[in-house]
Tab-separated table of C-alpha atoms in Angstrom:
chain	number	residue	atom	x	y	z
A	13	UNK	CA	129.823	167.206	-34.979
A	14	UNK	CA	127.041	168.974	-36.854
A	15	UNK	CA	125.470	172.247	-35.750
A	16	UNK	CA	122.146	171.597	-37.448
A	17	UNK	CA	119.248	172.720	-35.271
A	18	UNK	CA	116.710	169.922	-35.154
A	19	UNK	CA	113.236	169.744	-33.653
A	20	UNK	CA	111.967	166.247	-32.835
A	21	UNK	CA	108.256	165.838	-32.138
A	22	UNK	CA	106.808	162.676	-30.564
A	23	UNK	CA	104.271	162.157	-27.782
A	24	UNK	CA	106.240	159.269	-26.236
A	25	UNK	CA	108.810	160.680	-23.768
A	26	UNK	CA	111.015	157.570	-23.763
A	27	UNK	CA	111.148	157.686	-27.563
A	28	UNK	CA	112.364	161.278	-27.391
A	29	UNK	CA	115.120	160.121	-25.018
A	30	UNK	CA	116.039	157.414	-27.471
A	31	UNK	CA	116.131	159.891	-30.347
A	32	UNK	CA	118.354	162.189	-28.295
A	33	UNK	CA	120.744	159.274	-27.832
A	34	UNK	CA	120.639	158.233	-31.507
A	35	UNK	CA	121.075	161.757	-32.832
A	36	UNK	CA	123.949	162.402	-30.424
A	37	UNK	CA	125.673	159.252	-31.645
A	38	UNK	CA	125.141	160.410	-35.203
A	39	UNK	CA	126.787	163.713	-34.341
A	40	UNK	CA	123.797	165.982	-33.703
A	41	UNK	CA	123.551	167.755	-30.384
A	42	UNK	CA	121.589	170.912	-31.179
A	43	UNK	CA	118.309	169.096	-30.754
A	44	UNK	CA	115.067	170.282	-29.185
A	45	UNK	CA	112.103	168.121	-28.335
A	46	UNK	CA	108.343	168.593	-28.254
A	47	UNK	CA	105.786	166.112	-26.975
A	48	UNK	CA	102.919	167.343	-29.116
A	49	UNK	CA	102.238	169.241	-32.310
A	50	UNK	CA	100.979	172.163	-30.267
A	51	UNK	CA	104.200	172.255	-28.242
A	52	UNK	CA	106.173	172.089	-31.492
A	53	UNK	CA	104.314	175.073	-32.943
A	54	UNK	CA	105.042	177.047	-29.769
A	55	UNK	CA	108.744	176.218	-30.110
A	56	UNK	CA	108.720	177.275	-33.758
A	57	UNK	CA	106.916	180.523	-32.931
A	58	UNK	CA	109.559	181.639	-30.437
A	59	UNK	CA	111.080	184.909	-31.717
A	60	UNK	CA	114.643	183.693	-32.250
A	61	UNK	CA	113.827	180.089	-33.091
A	62	UNK	CA	115.217	178.821	-36.370
A	63	UNK	CA	115.246	175.112	-37.091
A	64	UNK	CA	117.168	173.477	-39.936
A	65	UNK	CA	115.280	170.197	-39.858
A	66	UNK	CA	112.161	168.604	-38.341
A	67	UNK	CA	111.599	164.981	-37.312
A	68	UNK	CA	107.891	164.383	-36.791
A	69	UNK	CA	106.079	161.368	-35.417
A	70	UNK	CA	102.936	160.659	-37.407
A	71	UNK	CA	100.531	159.291	-34.801
A	72	UNK	CA	100.037	161.723	-31.955
A	73	UNK	CA	97.009	162.631	-29.889
A	74	UNK	CA	95.426	165.883	-30.979
A	75	UNK	CA	97.069	167.258	-34.125
A	76	UNK	CA	98.924	164.452	-35.916
A	77	UNK	CA	102.292	164.662	-37.630
A	78	UNK	CA	100.838	165.006	-41.122
A	79	UNK	CA	98.803	168.026	-40.123
A	80	UNK	CA	101.819	169.468	-38.336
A	81	UNK	CA	103.878	168.982	-41.493
A	82	UNK	CA	101.258	170.940	-43.453
A	83	UNK	CA	101.322	173.749	-40.885
A	84	UNK	CA	105.130	173.948	-40.940
A	85	UNK	CA	105.222	173.994	-44.738
A	86	UNK	CA	102.766	176.901	-44.745
A	87	UNK	CA	105.260	179.021	-42.788
A	88	UNK	CA	107.403	180.975	-45.193
A	89	UNK	CA	110.764	180.359	-43.425
A	90	UNK	CA	110.093	176.619	-43.419
A	91	UNK	CA	108.544	176.141	-46.867
A	92	UNK	CA	111.544	174.060	-47.922
A	93	UNK	CA	113.121	172.997	-44.637
A	94	UNK	CA	113.765	169.239	-44.636
A	95	UNK	CA	111.021	167.332	-42.809
A	96	UNK	CA	111.524	163.656	-41.962
A	97	UNK	CA	108.483	161.720	-40.767
A	98	UNK	CA	108.915	159.008	-38.141
A	99	UNK	CA	106.638	156.158	-39.170
A	100	UNK	CA	105.778	152.599	-38.258
A	101	UNK	CA	105.044	149.824	-40.760
A	102	UNK	CA	101.388	150.001	-39.779
A	103	UNK	CA	101.154	153.600	-40.942
A	104	UNK	CA	101.587	153.140	-44.688
A	105	UNK	CA	98.223	154.766	-45.264
A	106	UNK	CA	99.662	157.916	-43.734
A	107	UNK	CA	102.779	157.894	-45.909
A	108	UNK	CA	101.054	159.266	-49.020
A	109	UNK	CA	99.351	161.961	-46.986
A	110	UNK	CA	102.652	162.975	-45.390
A	111	UNK	CA	104.323	163.066	-48.759
A	112	UNK	CA	101.582	165.289	-50.200
A	113	UNK	CA	101.858	167.491	-47.120
A	114	UNK	CA	105.484	168.152	-48.012
A	115	UNK	CA	107.539	165.593	-46.099
A	116	UNK	CA	110.938	164.900	-47.675
A	117	UNK	CA	111.691	161.476	-46.263
A	118	UNK	CA	110.755	158.886	-43.666
A	119	UNK	CA	112.528	156.978	-40.911
A	120	UNK	CA	110.977	153.751	-39.668
A	121	UNK	CA	110.137	152.760	-36.119
A	122	UNK	CA	111.649	150.895	-34.402
A	123	UNK	CA	114.622	153.099	-35.237
A	124	UNK	CA	118.208	152.050	-35.646
A	125	UNK	CA	121.321	154.156	-35.766
A	126	UNK	CA	122.222	153.271	-39.335
A	127	UNK	CA	118.907	154.517	-40.694
A	128	UNK	CA	119.038	157.686	-38.580
A	129	UNK	CA	122.498	158.417	-39.984
A	130	UNK	CA	121.325	157.777	-43.543
A	131	UNK	CA	118.269	160.049	-43.263
A	132	UNK	CA	120.227	162.828	-41.609
A	133	UNK	CA	122.871	162.445	-44.295
A	134	UNK	CA	120.145	163.110	-46.845
A	135	UNK	CA	119.059	166.187	-44.888
A	136	UNK	CA	122.628	167.498	-44.821
A	137	UNK	CA	122.973	166.935	-48.575
A	138	UNK	CA	119.786	168.891	-49.312
A	139	UNK	CA	120.843	171.776	-47.087
A	140	UNK	CA	124.362	171.857	-48.484
A	141	UNK	CA	123.137	171.978	-52.057
A	142	UNK	CA	120.651	174.750	-51.304
A	143	UNK	CA	123.316	176.724	-49.518
A	144	UNK	CA	125.607	176.513	-52.546
A	145	UNK	CA	122.827	177.522	-54.937
A	146	UNK	CA	121.965	180.446	-52.701
A	147	UNK	CA	125.602	181.613	-52.661
A	148	UNK	CA	125.825	181.454	-56.442
A	149	UNK	CA	122.590	183.426	-56.925
A	150	UNK	CA	123.613	186.121	-54.510
A	151	UNK	CA	126.812	186.702	-56.454
A	152	UNK	CA	125.008	187.363	-59.746
A	153	UNK	CA	124.093	190.815	-61.049
A	154	UNK	CA	120.541	191.303	-59.812
A	155	UNK	CA	118.568	191.585	-63.040
A	156	UNK	CA	115.833	189.139	-63.900
A	157	UNK	CA	117.297	188.406	-67.358
A	158	UNK	CA	120.730	187.530	-65.963
A	159	UNK	CA	119.359	185.472	-63.057
A	160	UNK	CA	116.908	183.764	-65.361
A	161	UNK	CA	119.572	182.950	-67.926
A	162	UNK	CA	121.193	180.721	-65.303
A	163	UNK	CA	118.105	178.503	-65.163
A	164	UNK	CA	119.349	175.440	-66.955
A	165	UNK	CA	117.241	173.551	-69.511
A	166	UNK	CA	118.217	170.335	-67.743
A	167	UNK	CA	117.343	171.507	-64.274
A	168	UNK	CA	114.502	169.793	-62.453
A	169	UNK	CA	114.455	172.422	-59.721
A	170	UNK	CA	113.211	175.398	-61.756
A	171	UNK	CA	109.668	174.670	-60.630
A	172	UNK	CA	110.425	173.950	-56.976
A	173	UNK	CA	108.337	176.881	-55.841
A	174	UNK	CA	105.193	175.567	-57.562
A	175	UNK	CA	103.024	174.206	-54.788
A	176	UNK	CA	101.049	171.987	-57.183
A	177	UNK	CA	104.211	170.062	-58.135
A	178	UNK	CA	106.286	167.746	-55.976
A	179	UNK	CA	110.081	167.992	-56.399
A	180	UNK	CA	111.383	165.177	-58.595
A	181	UNK	CA	113.668	163.946	-55.823
A	182	UNK	CA	110.709	163.663	-53.451
A	183	UNK	CA	108.713	161.618	-55.980
A	184	UNK	CA	111.643	159.224	-56.319
A	185	UNK	CA	112.061	159.006	-52.529
A	186	UNK	CA	108.333	158.331	-52.211
A	187	UNK	CA	108.533	155.385	-54.619
A	188	UNK	CA	111.582	153.998	-52.890
A	189	UNK	CA	109.618	153.910	-49.610
A	190	UNK	CA	106.502	152.232	-51.030
A	191	UNK	CA	105.677	148.669	-50.167
A	192	UNK	CA	105.115	146.063	-52.891
A	193	UNK	CA	101.317	146.220	-52.868
A	194	UNK	CA	101.266	150.007	-53.113
A	195	UNK	CA	103.718	149.906	-56.019
A	196	UNK	CA	101.593	147.370	-57.857
A	197	UNK	CA	98.554	149.617	-57.535
A	198	UNK	CA	100.308	152.703	-58.953
A	199	UNK	CA	101.093	153.707	-62.512
A	200	UNK	CA	103.368	156.408	-63.864
A	201	UNK	CA	102.425	158.577	-66.820
A	202	UNK	CA	104.980	160.695	-68.619
A	203	UNK	CA	104.196	163.988	-70.331
A	204	UNK	CA	106.799	165.529	-72.631
A	205	UNK	CA	106.902	169.031	-74.081
A	206	UNK	CA	108.184	168.186	-77.560
A	207	UNK	CA	109.395	171.689	-78.399
A	208	UNK	CA	110.809	172.409	-74.922
A	209	UNK	CA	114.337	172.917	-76.266
A	210	UNK	CA	113.149	175.401	-78.896
A	211	UNK	CA	111.052	177.239	-76.299
A	212	UNK	CA	114.039	177.433	-73.963
A	213	UNK	CA	116.409	178.637	-76.689
A	214	UNK	CA	113.966	181.344	-77.677
A	215	UNK	CA	113.276	182.559	-74.144
A	216	UNK	CA	115.587	180.985	-71.568
A	217	UNK	CA	115.603	181.508	-67.848
A	218	UNK	CA	112.567	182.643	-65.932
A	219	UNK	CA	110.247	182.929	-68.965
A	220	UNK	CA	110.976	179.261	-69.709
A	221	UNK	CA	110.363	178.339	-66.064
A	222	UNK	CA	107.048	180.250	-66.115
A	223	UNK	CA	106.027	178.467	-69.286
A	224	UNK	CA	106.806	175.046	-67.844
A	225	UNK	CA	104.803	176.020	-64.749
A	226	UNK	CA	101.784	176.780	-66.978
A	227	UNK	CA	102.229	173.412	-68.689
A	228	UNK	CA	102.498	171.689	-65.327
A	229	UNK	CA	99.302	173.315	-64.124
A	230	UNK	CA	97.473	172.311	-67.305
A	231	UNK	CA	98.665	168.697	-66.889
A	232	UNK	CA	97.510	168.626	-63.303
A	233	UNK	CA	94.075	169.909	-64.255
A	234	UNK	CA	93.794	167.455	-67.146
A	235	UNK	CA	94.662	164.363	-65.068
A	236	UNK	CA	91.845	164.741	-62.598
A	237	UNK	CA	90.514	162.536	-59.834
A	238	UNK	CA	92.216	160.481	-57.156
A	239	UNK	CA	95.538	161.050	-55.456
A	240	UNK	CA	97.904	162.066	-58.220
A	241	UNK	CA	101.428	163.353	-57.697
A	242	UNK	CA	103.055	165.375	-60.465
A	243	UNK	CA	106.734	166.298	-60.762
A	244	UNK	CA	108.980	168.081	-63.249
A	245	UNK	CA	112.243	166.329	-64.189
A	246	UNK	CA	113.814	168.968	-66.434
A	247	UNK	CA	114.099	169.078	-70.245
A	248	UNK	CA	110.359	169.438	-70.658
A	249	UNK	CA	109.656	166.100	-68.943
A	250	UNK	CA	106.844	165.737	-66.428
A	251	UNK	CA	105.805	162.555	-64.659
A	252	UNK	CA	102.593	161.824	-62.786
A	253	UNK	CA	102.054	158.987	-60.332
A	254	UNK	CA	98.432	157.791	-60.262
A	255	UNK	CA	96.407	155.053	-58.666
A	256	UNK	CA	96.016	152.304	-61.264
A	257	UNK	CA	92.236	152.503	-61.011
A	258	UNK	CA	92.211	156.120	-62.235
A	259	UNK	CA	90.383	156.288	-65.591
A	260	UNK	CA	92.944	157.377	-68.155
A	261	UNK	CA	92.813	157.999	-71.916
A	262	UNK	CA	96.012	159.370	-73.438
A	263	UNK	CA	94.375	161.210	-76.300
A	264	UNK	CA	91.738	162.747	-74.107
A	265	UNK	CA	94.361	163.951	-71.649
A	266	UNK	CA	96.505	165.389	-74.456
A	267	UNK	CA	93.516	167.216	-75.882
A	268	UNK	CA	92.569	168.541	-72.455
A	269	UNK	CA	96.088	169.850	-71.856
A	270	UNK	CA	96.167	171.543	-75.274
A	271	UNK	CA	92.797	173.136	-74.644
A	272	UNK	CA	93.867	174.488	-71.279
A	273	UNK	CA	97.098	175.901	-72.699
A	274	UNK	CA	95.251	177.506	-75.602
A	275	UNK	CA	93.012	179.318	-73.151
A	276	UNK	CA	95.898	181.038	-71.392
A	277	UNK	CA	96.166	184.571	-72.807
A	278	UNK	CA	99.545	185.516	-74.214
A	279	UNK	CA	100.985	182.049	-73.753
A	280	UNK	CA	102.261	181.669	-77.309
A	281	UNK	CA	105.165	184.075	-77.519
A	282	UNK	CA	105.145	184.874	-81.189
A	283	UNK	CA	102.486	182.838	-82.929
A	284	UNK	CA	101.474	179.190	-82.757
A	285	UNK	CA	105.003	177.918	-83.451
A	286	UNK	CA	105.942	178.756	-79.903
A	287	UNK	CA	102.945	177.114	-78.231
A	288	UNK	CA	104.074	174.159	-76.091
A	289	UNK	CA	103.391	170.869	-77.885
A	290	UNK	CA	102.642	168.162	-75.369
A	291	UNK	CA	102.799	164.384	-75.780
A	292	UNK	CA	101.367	162.013	-73.196
A	293	UNK	CA	102.916	158.566	-72.825
A	294	UNK	CA	101.340	155.243	-71.974
A	295	UNK	CA	100.919	154.370	-68.297
A	296	UNK	CA	103.804	152.301	-66.932
A	297	UNK	CA	103.979	149.936	-63.984
A	298	UNK	CA	107.016	148.355	-62.396
A	299	UNK	CA	105.625	144.827	-62.684
A	300	UNK	CA	108.468	142.319	-62.322
A	301	UNK	CA	110.918	145.127	-61.671
A	302	UNK	CA	109.623	145.468	-58.121
A	303	UNK	CA	112.721	143.769	-56.795
A	304	UNK	CA	115.026	146.091	-58.690
A	305	UNK	CA	114.854	149.811	-59.217
A	306	UNK	CA	111.409	150.862	-58.117
A	307	UNK	CA	111.787	154.225	-59.845
A	308	UNK	CA	112.048	152.478	-63.222
A	309	UNK	CA	108.409	153.195	-64.017
A	310	UNK	CA	108.967	156.953	-63.794
A	311	UNK	CA	111.748	156.938	-66.378
A	312	UNK	CA	110.022	154.411	-68.580
A	313	UNK	CA	106.903	156.591	-68.572
A	314	UNK	CA	108.845	159.709	-69.551
A	315	UNK	CA	110.750	157.787	-72.232
A	316	UNK	CA	107.449	156.613	-73.666
A	317	UNK	CA	106.178	160.186	-73.768
A	318	UNK	CA	109.342	161.163	-75.659
A	319	UNK	CA	108.675	158.341	-78.133
A	320	UNK	CA	111.935	156.571	-77.351
A	321	UNK	CA	112.205	152.914	-78.374
A	322	UNK	CA	114.084	151.814	-75.372
A	323	UNK	CA	113.496	152.649	-71.726
A	324	UNK	CA	115.328	155.813	-70.637
A	325	UNK	CA	118.253	155.347	-68.301
A	326	UNK	CA	118.239	157.466	-65.196
A	327	UNK	CA	121.631	158.912	-66.193
A	328	UNK	CA	120.005	160.535	-69.231
A	329	UNK	CA	117.947	162.804	-67.049
A	330	UNK	CA	120.049	164.958	-64.749
A	331	UNK	CA	118.250	166.409	-61.808
A	332	UNK	CA	119.198	168.128	-58.659
A	333	UNK	CA	117.935	166.581	-55.452
B	19	UNK	CA	135.334	164.237	-37.617
B	20	UNK	CA	134.894	163.630	-33.904
B	21	UNK	CA	135.931	160.209	-32.642
B	22	UNK	CA	133.253	157.584	-32.081
B	23	UNK	CA	132.235	157.636	-28.408
B	24	UNK	CA	133.527	154.654	-26.483
B	25	UNK	CA	131.324	151.596	-26.319
B	26	UNK	CA	131.050	151.671	-22.537
B	27	UNK	CA	129.559	155.146	-22.632
B	28	UNK	CA	127.141	154.220	-25.413
B	29	UNK	CA	126.055	151.123	-23.520
B	30	UNK	CA	125.556	153.175	-20.368
B	31	UNK	CA	123.441	155.773	-22.163
B	32	UNK	CA	121.313	153.169	-23.852
B	33	UNK	CA	120.972	151.285	-20.583
B	34	UNK	CA	119.630	154.449	-19.027
B	35	UNK	CA	116.976	154.837	-21.715
B	36	UNK	CA	116.175	151.149	-21.388
B	37	UNK	CA	115.813	151.627	-17.643
B	38	UNK	CA	113.393	154.500	-18.172
B	39	UNK	CA	111.350	152.340	-20.504
B	40	UNK	CA	111.185	149.542	-17.954
B	41	UNK	CA	110.170	152.150	-15.414
B	42	UNK	CA	107.108	152.969	-17.504
B	43	UNK	CA	106.000	149.348	-17.859
B	44	UNK	CA	104.027	149.191	-14.646
B	45	UNK	CA	101.772	152.087	-15.652
B	46	UNK	CA	101.453	150.746	-19.170
B	47	UNK	CA	100.363	147.387	-17.771
B	48	UNK	CA	97.781	149.037	-15.536
B	49	UNK	CA	96.435	151.155	-18.390
B	50	UNK	CA	96.165	148.198	-20.755
B	51	UNK	CA	94.575	146.062	-18.078
B	52	UNK	CA	91.917	148.696	-17.478
B	53	UNK	CA	91.243	148.895	-21.195
B	54	UNK	CA	90.908	145.110	-21.401
B	55	UNK	CA	88.317	145.178	-18.614
B	56	UNK	CA	86.402	147.908	-20.410
B	57	UNK	CA	86.517	146.176	-23.800
B	58	UNK	CA	85.411	142.902	-22.292
B	59	UNK	CA	82.296	144.410	-20.745
B	60	UNK	CA	81.302	147.296	-23.007
B	61	UNK	CA	78.576	146.943	-25.570
B	62	UNK	CA	80.529	149.209	-27.900
B	63	UNK	CA	84.202	148.651	-27.165
B	64	UNK	CA	85.465	150.414	-30.301
B	65	UNK	CA	87.079	153.375	-28.530
B	66	UNK	CA	88.638	150.999	-26.028
B	67	UNK	CA	90.265	148.993	-28.812
B	68	UNK	CA	91.412	152.185	-30.466
B	69	UNK	CA	93.142	153.149	-27.224
B	70	UNK	CA	94.702	149.671	-26.964
B	71	UNK	CA	96.044	150.026	-30.518
B	72	UNK	CA	97.611	153.379	-29.641
B	73	UNK	CA	99.269	151.998	-26.514
B	74	UNK	CA	100.567	148.972	-28.396
B	75	UNK	CA	101.851	151.242	-31.170
B	76	UNK	CA	104.019	153.148	-28.695
B	77	UNK	CA	105.477	149.968	-27.226
B	78	UNK	CA	106.102	148.468	-30.659
B	79	UNK	CA	107.973	151.575	-31.738
B	80	UNK	CA	110.308	151.488	-28.757
B	81	UNK	CA	110.858	147.985	-27.447
B	82	UNK	CA	112.935	146.401	-30.259
B	83	UNK	CA	115.465	149.236	-30.305
B	84	UNK	CA	115.959	148.772	-26.562
B	85	UNK	CA	116.574	145.044	-26.885
B	86	UNK	CA	113.055	143.706	-26.281
B	87	UNK	CA	112.353	142.118	-29.674
B	88	UNK	CA	109.679	139.706	-28.474
B	89	UNK	CA	107.857	142.471	-26.630
B	90	UNK	CA	107.961	144.626	-29.739
B	91	UNK	CA	106.607	141.784	-31.870
B	92	UNK	CA	103.744	141.076	-29.470
B	93	UNK	CA	102.900	144.771	-29.284
B	94	UNK	CA	102.854	145.051	-33.090
B	95	UNK	CA	100.471	142.097	-33.327
B	96	UNK	CA	98.142	143.694	-30.793
B	97	UNK	CA	98.312	147.020	-32.635
B	98	UNK	CA	97.331	145.356	-35.906
B	99	UNK	CA	94.616	143.206	-34.362
B	100	UNK	CA	93.048	145.990	-32.312
B	101	UNK	CA	93.329	148.298	-35.313
B	102	UNK	CA	91.127	145.952	-37.339
B	103	UNK	CA	88.164	146.480	-35.001
B	104	UNK	CA	85.740	148.797	-36.773
B	105	UNK	CA	83.029	151.130	-35.439
B	106	UNK	CA	80.488	149.181	-37.490
B	107	UNK	CA	81.334	145.870	-35.795
B	108	UNK	CA	83.113	146.758	-32.564
B	109	UNK	CA	82.555	143.405	-30.881
B	110	UNK	CA	83.563	141.286	-33.855
B	111	UNK	CA	86.613	139.205	-32.996
B	112	UNK	CA	86.724	140.801	-29.564
B	113	UNK	CA	87.752	137.648	-27.734
B	114	UNK	CA	90.657	136.897	-30.052
B	115	UNK	CA	92.036	140.435	-29.776
B	116	UNK	CA	91.729	140.423	-26.005
B	117	UNK	CA	93.590	137.123	-25.867
B	118	UNK	CA	96.445	138.767	-27.754
B	119	UNK	CA	96.419	141.695	-25.366
B	120	UNK	CA	96.643	139.274	-22.449
B	121	UNK	CA	99.676	137.688	-24.090
B	122	UNK	CA	101.243	141.130	-24.437
B	123	UNK	CA	100.519	141.870	-20.793
B	124	UNK	CA	102.173	138.601	-19.782
B	125	UNK	CA	105.228	139.561	-21.798
B	126	UNK	CA	105.359	143.006	-20.227
B	127	UNK	CA	105.114	141.509	-16.738
B	128	UNK	CA	107.907	139.083	-17.556
B	129	UNK	CA	110.166	141.945	-18.655
B	130	UNK	CA	109.319	143.841	-15.502
B	131	UNK	CA	109.939	140.834	-13.290
B	132	UNK	CA	113.259	140.104	-14.976
B	133	UNK	CA	114.415	143.636	-14.387
B	134	UNK	CA	113.714	143.357	-10.673
B	135	UNK	CA	116.076	140.403	-10.359
């Protein structure tokens, strides 16, 4: 039996009963319910309220679930609390919006117990990992250099606090939930910081994380227009997911990123040798791989940016969910 | 790990939720019927169809899990059809959509009638 505190929000009372039943069968009994976004916000605002997870219906009268997700994410205690959206197949146009609003995952209506268990298992895994990371950090000597030195070169989570980047795990989850047509209309573009290892070795930890954040911001500004989602995968690898129709020229984007980085005062640590050197890969689509691993295009895009001859395998890029 | 609850208890709990759902069918039928009347007569039935789509969405999200697969399918079809009505052409395809809503209403009445026997 889990003691996770869950808030379920849906404007259909019978559905809330059903969720109570499903969650109880999955081992969750500390569950509260709200029949509207407004009621949910009141529950969250209660002085001693502290929820570990939110399950939000998308379509509700008044404030919808996507807007509610945005509001919850804006609250400091819940900036990273797992949020699972409850969606129907007819709501695919809301899925992107929910994802951009900060949702972690989705459960489909009509619900079944197996999927509820799987999604809650994901929630438990996220919370467990964060709890372990928090314990490790709190045991370290509290100096920025020491804490920063623990930021691994491989880690994809060093930029989790950047609100203009989506966590790598969320980008993967988003692709895994896309339907065929949406996948066909999306492309992935990889951006690699060629001297990331040298930059990290010279100034590891938080200075490296800050530098990658500046690079990420420059990439985001350079790839303008349309709904683009950008994530950091560790080791100087970024990946952007774009609508296929977005106008895109690799060389222009590279030049734009370089220009933006050059304009940041004090960015180069000790001369031009330490300025991030960025390579943009060719756009990649899943194509015939739709029936296989739908995240293939992300790794192929990043491999292309690294100039690798063969497509990268997922195992080559370690990331923390 | 706590033991899996016994099947009889699970069935009883789900039967209770199912019973509550059936208990809501009468009002849902009345609401949909009123919306059908409005959409049939109104010059601009767009908001009426939007309301029908929302009602159908709720039924479609519930019914299959409670054992009413056909009802869920019919509700999903109504949700999609009513959702295709646009403000620019609110009466376009009106008759076809209303026919689907009538089919959904028939299905809902059948479920209700079966539960009374």
